[in-house]
CSV table of C-alpha atoms in Angstrom, one decimal:
chain,number,residue,atom,x,y,z
A,1,MET,CA,0.2,0.1,0.2
A,2,LEU,CA,1.2,3.4,-1.2
A,3,GLN,CA,1.7,6.0,1.5
A,4,GLU,CA,-1.0,8.1,-0.3
A,5,ASP,CA,-3.3,5.4,0.4
A,6,MET,CA,-2.8,5.5,4.2
A,7,PRO,CA,-4.2,8.0,6.7
A,8,ASP,CA,-1.3,10.6,8.1
A,9,VAL,CA,-0.7,9.9,11.6
A,10,ALA,CA,0.1,13.3,14.0
A,11,ASP,CA,0.3,15.2,10.7
A,12,GLN,CA,1.0,18.6,12.7
A,13,GLY,CA,3.5,17.1,15.1
A,14,PRO,CA,3.6,17.4,18.8
A,15,ASP,CA,1.9,21.0,19.2
A,16,GLY,CA,0.4,21.2,16.4
A,17,ARG,CA,2.6,23.6,14.4
A,18,ARG,CA,6.6,22.7,15.2
A,19,ALA,CA,8.1,19.3,15.4
A,20,THR,CA,11.3,17.8,16.7
A,21,VAL,CA,13.8,17.0,13.7
A,22,GLY,CA,13.2,13.3,15.3
A,23,GLU,CA,9.5,13.6,14.3
A,24,ILE,CA,10.2,15.0,10.5
A,25,VAL,CA,12.8,12.4,10.4
A,26,ALA,CA,10.0,9.3,11.2
A,27,ARG,CA,7.7,11.7,8.7
A,28,PHE,CA,9.9,11.9,5.8
A,29,LEU,CA,10.3,8.2,6.0
A,30,GLU,CA,6.7,7.4,5.9
A,31,HIS,CA,6.4,9.6,2.7
A,32,CYS,CA,9.3,7.4,1.7
A,33,GLY,CA,7.4,3.8,1.3
A,34,VAL,CA,9.0,3.1,4.8
A,35,ARG,CA,7.2,0.5,7.0
A,36,ALA,CA,10.0,-1.1,9.3
A,37,ALA,CA,13.1,0.3,10.5
A,38,PHE,CA,15.9,-1.9,12.4
A,39,GLY,CA,18.6,-0.7,15.0
A,40,VAL,CA,19.9,-0.9,18.6
A,41,ILE,CA,18.2,1.6,21.3
A,42,SER,CA,20.8,4.4,22.4
A,43,ILE,CA,20.7,7.6,24.0
A,44,HIS,CA,22.0,9.2,20.8
A,45,ASN,CA,19.1,8.2,18.4
A,46,MET,CA,16.5,8.4,20.9
A,47,PRO,CA,14.5,11.5,19.5
A,48,ILE,CA,14.1,9.3,16.3
A,49,LEU,CA,13.0,6.2,18.1
A,50,ASP,CA,10.7,8.2,20.3
A,51,ALA,CA,9.2,10.1,17.1
A,52,PHE,CA,8.4,6.0,16.1
A,53,GLY,CA,6.7,5.3,19.1
A,54,ARG,CA,4.6,8.2,19.4
A,55,ARG,CA,3.3,7.7,15.7
A,56,ALA,CA,2.9,4.3,16.2
A,57,ALA,CA,0.8,4.7,19.4
A,58,ALA,CA,-0.8,7.0,17.7
A,59,ALA,CA,-2.1,4.8,14.9
A,60,ALA,CA,-2.7,2.4,17.3
A,61,SER,CA,-5.4,4.5,19.2
A,62,ALA,CA,-7.2,5.0,16.0
A,63,GLY,CA,-7.3,1.6,15.2
A,64,ARG,CA,-4.8,1.3,12.8
A,65,PRO,CA,-1.0,-0.1,12.3
A,66,ALA,CA,2.2,2.0,13.0
A,67,PRO,CA,3.3,3.4,10.2
A,68,ILE,CA,6.6,2.6,10.7
A,69,ARG,CA,7.5,-0.8,13.0
A,70,PHE,CA,10.7,-0.4,15.2
A,71,VAL,CA,12.5,-4.1,15.0
A,72,PRO,CA,15.2,-3.8,17.8
A,73,ALA,CA,18.1,-6.0,17.3
A,74,ARG,CA,21.4,-7.1,19.6
A,75,SER,CA,23.7,-5.7,17.5
A,76,GLU,CA,24.4,-3.1,14.9
A,77,PRO,CA,25.4,-5.9,12.3
A,78,GLY,CA,22.2,-7.9,12.8
A,79,ALA,CA,20.0,-4.6,12.6
A,80,VAL,CA,22.2,-3.7,9.3
A,81,ASN,CA,21.6,-7.4,8.1
A,82,MET,CA,18.0,-7.7,8.8
A,83,ALA,CA,17.6,-4.1,7.1
A,84,ASP,CA,19.4,-5.5,3.8
A,85,ALA,CA,17.3,-8.6,3.6
A,86,TYR,CA,14.0,-6.3,4.1
A,87,ALA,CA,15.2,-4.4,1.0
A,88,ARG,CA,15.8,-7.4,-0.9
A,89,VAL,CA,12.6,-9.2,-0.3
A,90,ALA,CA,10.4,-5.9,0.0
A,91,GLU,CA,12.1,-4.3,-3.1
A,92,ARG,CA,12.1,-0.9,-1.1
A,93,ILE,CA,14.5,1.2,0.8
A,94,ALA,CA,15.3,-0.1,4.3
A,95,VAL,CA,16.5,1.6,7.4
A,96,ALA,CA,18.8,0.9,9.7
A,97,VAL,CA,19.3,3.3,13.1
A,98,THR,CA,22.5,2.9,14.9
A,99,SER,CA,24.0,5.1,17.6
A,100,THR,CA,27.2,6.7,17.2
A,101,GLY,CA,31.4,5.4,17.9
A,102,THR,CA,31.7,2.2,18.3
A,103,ALA,CA,28.1,1.6,17.2
A,104,ALA,CA,28.7,2.9,14.0
A,105,GLY,CA,32.1,1.1,13.5
A,106,ASN,CA,30.0,-2.0,14.1
A,107,ALA,CA,27.9,-1.7,11.4
A,108,CYS,CA,30.5,-1.3,8.7
A,109,GLY,CA,30.8,-4.7,8.1
A,110,ALA,CA,27.0,-5.4,7.3
A,111,MET,CA,27.5,-2.0,5.2
A,112,VAL,CA,30.1,-3.6,2.7
A,113,GLU,CA,27.8,-6.8,2.4
A,114,ALA,CA,24.7,-4.0,1.5
A,115,PHE,CA,27.4,-2.2,-0.4
A,116,THR,CA,28.9,-5.0,-2.7
A,117,ALA,CA,25.2,-6.2,-3.2
A,118,GLY,CA,23.9,-2.9,-4.3
A,119,THR,CA,21.0,-2.8,-1.7
A,120,PRO,CA,19.5,0.3,-1.0
A,121,LEU,CA,19.7,1.1,2.4
A,122,LEU,CA,19.2,4.4,4.6
A,123,HIS,CA,21.9,4.3,7.7
A,124,ILE,CA,20.8,6.9,10.1
A,125,THR,CA,23.7,7.2,12.7
A,126,GLY,CA,23.7,9.7,15.9
A,127,GLN,CA,26.5,12.0,16.7
A,128,ILE,CA,27.6,13.6,19.4
A,129,GLU,CA,27.0,17.6,20.2
A,130,VAL,CA,27.6,19.6,17.6
A,131,PRO,CA,29.7,22.3,19.9
A,132,TYR,CA,31.8,19.4,20.8
A,133,LEU,CA,32.2,17.3,17.3
A,134,ASP,CA,35.9,17.5,15.4
A,135,ARG,CA,37.5,19.3,18.4
A,136,ASP,CA,40.0,16.1,19.2
A,137,LEU,CA,38.6,16.7,23.1
A,138,GLY,CA,38.0,13.0,23.3
A,139,TYR,CA,34.6,13.4,24.0
A,140,ILE,CA,32.4,10.4,25.0
A,141,HIS,CA,31.1,8.3,22.5
A,142,GLU,CA,32.8,10.5,19.5
A,143,ALA,CA,35.0,8.4,16.9
A,144,PRO,CA,37.7,10.4,15.3
A,145,GLU,CA,36.8,10.6,11.3
A,146,GLN,CA,33.7,8.6,11.6
A,147,LEU,CA,32.2,10.4,8.7
A,148,GLU,CA,35.3,9.4,6.7
A,149,MET,CA,34.7,5.7,8.0
A,150,LEU,CA,31.3,5.6,7.3
A,151,ARG,CA,32.3,6.9,3.4
A,152,ALA,CA,34.6,3.8,2.8
A,153,VAL,CA,31.9,1.6,3.4
A,154,SER,CA,28.5,3.2,1.5
A,155,LYS,CA,27.8,4.6,-1.7
A,156,ALA,CA,27.8,8.2,0.1
A,157,ALA,CA,27.8,9.5,3.7
A,158,TYR,CA,26.3,12.9,4.9
A,159,ARG,CA,26.2,14.6,8.1
A,160,VAL,CA,23.3,16.7,9.4
A,161,HIS,CA,25.1,20.5,10.0
A,162,SER,CA,22.2,22.2,11.2
A,163,ALA,CA,18.1,21.4,12.2
A,164,GLU,CA,17.0,23.5,8.9
A,165,THR,CA,19.2,21.1,6.5
A,166,ALA,CA,18.0,17.7,8.1
A,167,LEU,CA,14.9,17.2,5.4
A,168,GLY,CA,17.1,18.3,2.3
A,169,THR,CA,20.1,16.0,3.6
A,170,LEU,CA,17.7,13.0,4.3
A,171,ARG,CA,16.1,13.8,0.8
A,172,GLU,CA,19.5,13.6,-1.2
A,173,ALA,CA,20.2,10.1,0.8
A,174,VAL,CA,17.2,8.5,-0.1
A,175,LYS,CA,17.5,9.8,-3.9
A,176,VAL,CA,21.2,8.3,-3.7
A,177,ALA,CA,20.3,5.3,-2.3
A,178,LEU,CA,18.1,4.8,-4.7
A,179,THR,CA,19.8,5.8,-8.0
A,180,ALA,CA,21.4,3.3,-10.0
A,181,PRO,CA,23.7,1.8,-9.3
A,182,ARG,CA,21.9,1.8,-5.8
A,183,GLY,CA,23.7,1.0,-2.4
A,184,PRO,CA,23.4,1.8,1.5
A,185,VAL,CA,23.9,5.5,2.3
A,186,SER,CA,25.0,6.5,5.7
A,187,VAL,CA,23.9,9.8,7.8
A,188,GLU,CA,25.2,11.4,10.7
A,189,ILE,CA,22.6,13.3,12.9
A,190,PRO,CA,24.1,15.0,15.9
A,191,ILE,CA,22.1,14.0,19.0
A,192,ASP,CA,21.2,17.9,20.0
A,193,ILE,CA,19.7,18.6,16.1
A,194,GLN,CA,17.8,15.3,16.7
A,195,ALA,CA,16.3,17.1,20.0
A,196,THR,CA,15.7,20.6,18.3
A,197,GLU,CA,12.1,21.9,17.2
A,198,ILE,CA,11.8,23.8,14.2
A,199,ALA,CA,8.9,24.7,12.3
A,200,LEU,CA,7.1,21.8,10.2
A,201,PRO,CA,8.0,21.3,6.7
A,202,VAL,CA,5.8,22.7,4.1
A,203,SER,CA,6.4,18.9,2.2
A,204,PHE,CA,7.9,16.3,3.2
A,205,ALA,CA,7.8,14.8,-0.8
A,206,PRO,CA,11.2,12.8,-1.5
A,207,ALA,CA,13.2,13.8,-4.3
A,208,GLU,CA,12.4,12.3,-7.6
A,209,VAL,CA,14.8,9.4,-8.7
A,210,PRO,CA,16.3,9.7,-11.9
A,211,VAL,CA,15.9,6.7,-14.3
A,212,ALA,CA,18.8,6.2,-16.7
A,213,LEU,CA,17.5,5.1,-20.5
A,214,PRO,CA,20.1,3.2,-23.1
A,215,ALA,CA,20.0,5.2,-26.3
A,216,ALA,CA,18.5,3.0,-29.1
A,217,ALA,CA,21.6,3.2,-31.1
A,218,GLU,CA,23.7,1.5,-28.2
A,219,LEU,CA,20.5,-1.0,-27.6
A,220,ASP,CA,20.8,-1.7,-31.7
A,221,ALA,CA,24.5,-2.4,-31.4
A,222,LEU,CA,24.3,-4.4,-28.6
A,223,ALA,CA,21.7,-6.4,-30.1
A,224,GLU,CA,23.7,-6.7,-33.5
A,225,ARG,CA,26.9,-8.0,-31.6
A,226,LEU,CA,24.4,-10.7,-29.7
A,227,ALA,CA,23.0,-11.5,-33.2
A,228,HIS,CA,26.1,-12.5,-34.6
A,229,ALA,CA,27.7,-13.9,-31.5
A,230,LYS,CA,28.3,-17.9,-32.1
A,231,ARG,CA,27.9,-18.8,-28.2
A,232,PRO,CA,26.2,-15.3,-27.2
A,233,LEU,CA,25.8,-15.0,-23.0
A,234,LEU,CA,24.1,-12.0,-21.1
A,235,TRP,CA,25.9,-11.5,-17.9
A,236,LEU,CA,22.9,-9.9,-15.9
A,237,GLY,CA,24.8,-9.4,-12.6
A,238,ALA,CA,23.3,-9.4,-9.0
A,239,ALA,CA,20.0,-8.3,-10.0
A,240,PRO,CA,16.9,-8.1,-8.0
A,241,ALA,CA,14.4,-11.1,-8.7
A,242,THR,CA,12.1,-8.8,-10.6
A,243,PRO,CA,14.0,-7.5,-13.2
A,244,VAL,CA,15.6,-11.4,-14.0
A,245,ARG,CA,12.2,-12.5,-14.2
A,246,ARG,CA,11.1,-9.8,-16.6
A,247,CYS,CA,14.3,-10.6,-18.8
A,248,ALA,CA,13.2,-14.4,-18.6
A,249,ALA,CA,9.9,-13.8,-19.6
A,250,CYS,CA,10.8,-11.7,-22.6
A,251,SER,CA,13.4,-14.2,-23.6
A,252,ILE,CA,10.7,-16.9,-23.5
A,253,SER,CA,8.1,-14.9,-25.3
A,254,ALA,CA,10.6,-13.9,-28.3
A,255,SER,CA,11.7,-17.4,-28.6
A,256,ALA,CA,8.1,-18.3,-29.1
A,257,SER,CA,7.5,-15.9,-31.6
A,258,SER,CA,10.0,-17.1,-33.4
A,259,ARG,CA,8.7,-20.4,-33.6
A,260,ALA,CA,5.7,-19.4,-34.2
A,261,SER,CA,6.9,-17.6,-37.7
A,262,ARG,CA,9.3,-20.3,-38.8
A,263,GLY,CA,6.7,-21.5,-41.2
A,264,ALA,CA,6.7,-18.2,-42.7
A,265,ALA,CA,9.6,-16.8,-45.2
A,266,SER,CA,12.2,-15.1,-42.4
A,267,CYS,CA,15.8,-14.5,-41.7
A,268,PRO,CA,16.7,-16.5,-38.7
A,269,ARG,CA,19.6,-13.8,-38.0
A,270,THR,CA,17.1,-11.2,-37.9
A,271,THR,CA,15.3,-13.4,-35.7
A,272,ARG,CA,17.6,-13.6,-33.6
A,273,ALA,CA,18.6,-9.6,-33.2
A,274,ARG,CA,15.0,-8.6,-32.7
A,275,SER,CA,14.9,-11.2,-29.8
A,276,ALA,CA,18.3,-9.7,-28.6
A,277,ARG,CA,17.3,-5.9,-28.9
A,278,SER,CA,13.8,-7.1,-26.9
A,279,ILE,CA,16.0,-8.8,-24.5
A,280,CYS,CA,18.4,-5.6,-23.9
A,281,THR,CA,15.7,-3.2,-23.7
A,282,SER,CA,13.7,-5.2,-21.0
A,283,ARG,CA,17.0,-5.6,-18.9
A,284,ARG,CA,18.1,-2.1,-19.0
A,285,SER,CA,15.3,-0.4,-18.0
A,286,ALA,CA,14.0,-2.6,-15.6
A,287,SER,CA,17.7,-2.6,-14.0
A,288,MET,CA,17.2,1.3,-13.9
A,289,ALA,CA,13.9,1.7,-12.1
A,290,PRO,CA,14.4,2.2,-8.8
A,291,VAL,CA,13.3,-0.3,-6.3
A,292,THR,CA,10.5,1.6,-4.4
A,293,ARG,CA,7.9,4.7,-5.3
A,294,CYS,CA,8.8,6.9,-3.0
A,295,SER,CA,5.3,9.1,-2.5
């Protein structure tokens, strides 16, 4: 069920006009089609998890399911692995929530797996208070160069620098995660920013995910090479199940069409070229499409 089919919950935030950044994070994720988030509860992500809980309670009192179900994990690698699996099975962006410092480091191994698999995953991690950040003070729970560590295991990594830029940063992170080639994206949100109240945004709509389409000439050239190959092989890569099924269905359809036309005068090479071009078109358009509709 898409977001527009669901009644909104606590639309106006805690006091009807303003909301914490944690609340804004929760609402934005709902508009991205997120239905479950996995993570480890910590003081450095509590405003976000509190927002999940408040909105779930409001939904329950109205007889509706929670907009986002939070699934606690015993470890950060477990949380990211669960989010990775959820994204692959549900074919939508998944969310993992961790704390800062050691907790963010613990998530790195699972992030590498998601990165290698091209899983669209949003990793939201906490961070210490802005006044103490990057000052080499040995502040509790701070990991030096944490953002650089996350960049090494993510498709991209961002830091929210102010409450006003939190939504824009999250929009960009989700767009990057869903843009081919897909992959996990990390976002640091300092704890004091998470708890800051700001005016509700006018819109929580996510950014449009660009879809790359192949040029017709490129498809024709590839089809020509396949048509003249003695033992053609299509290497489809580590794609989700749906594009592979579409490609296989296209291939079967092309083969059936070829068999049906054998009684008529036709050129086998032309038939093979048509089949190859059809398969290539199906594959490229399917692989470039986003996993989920974020609206």
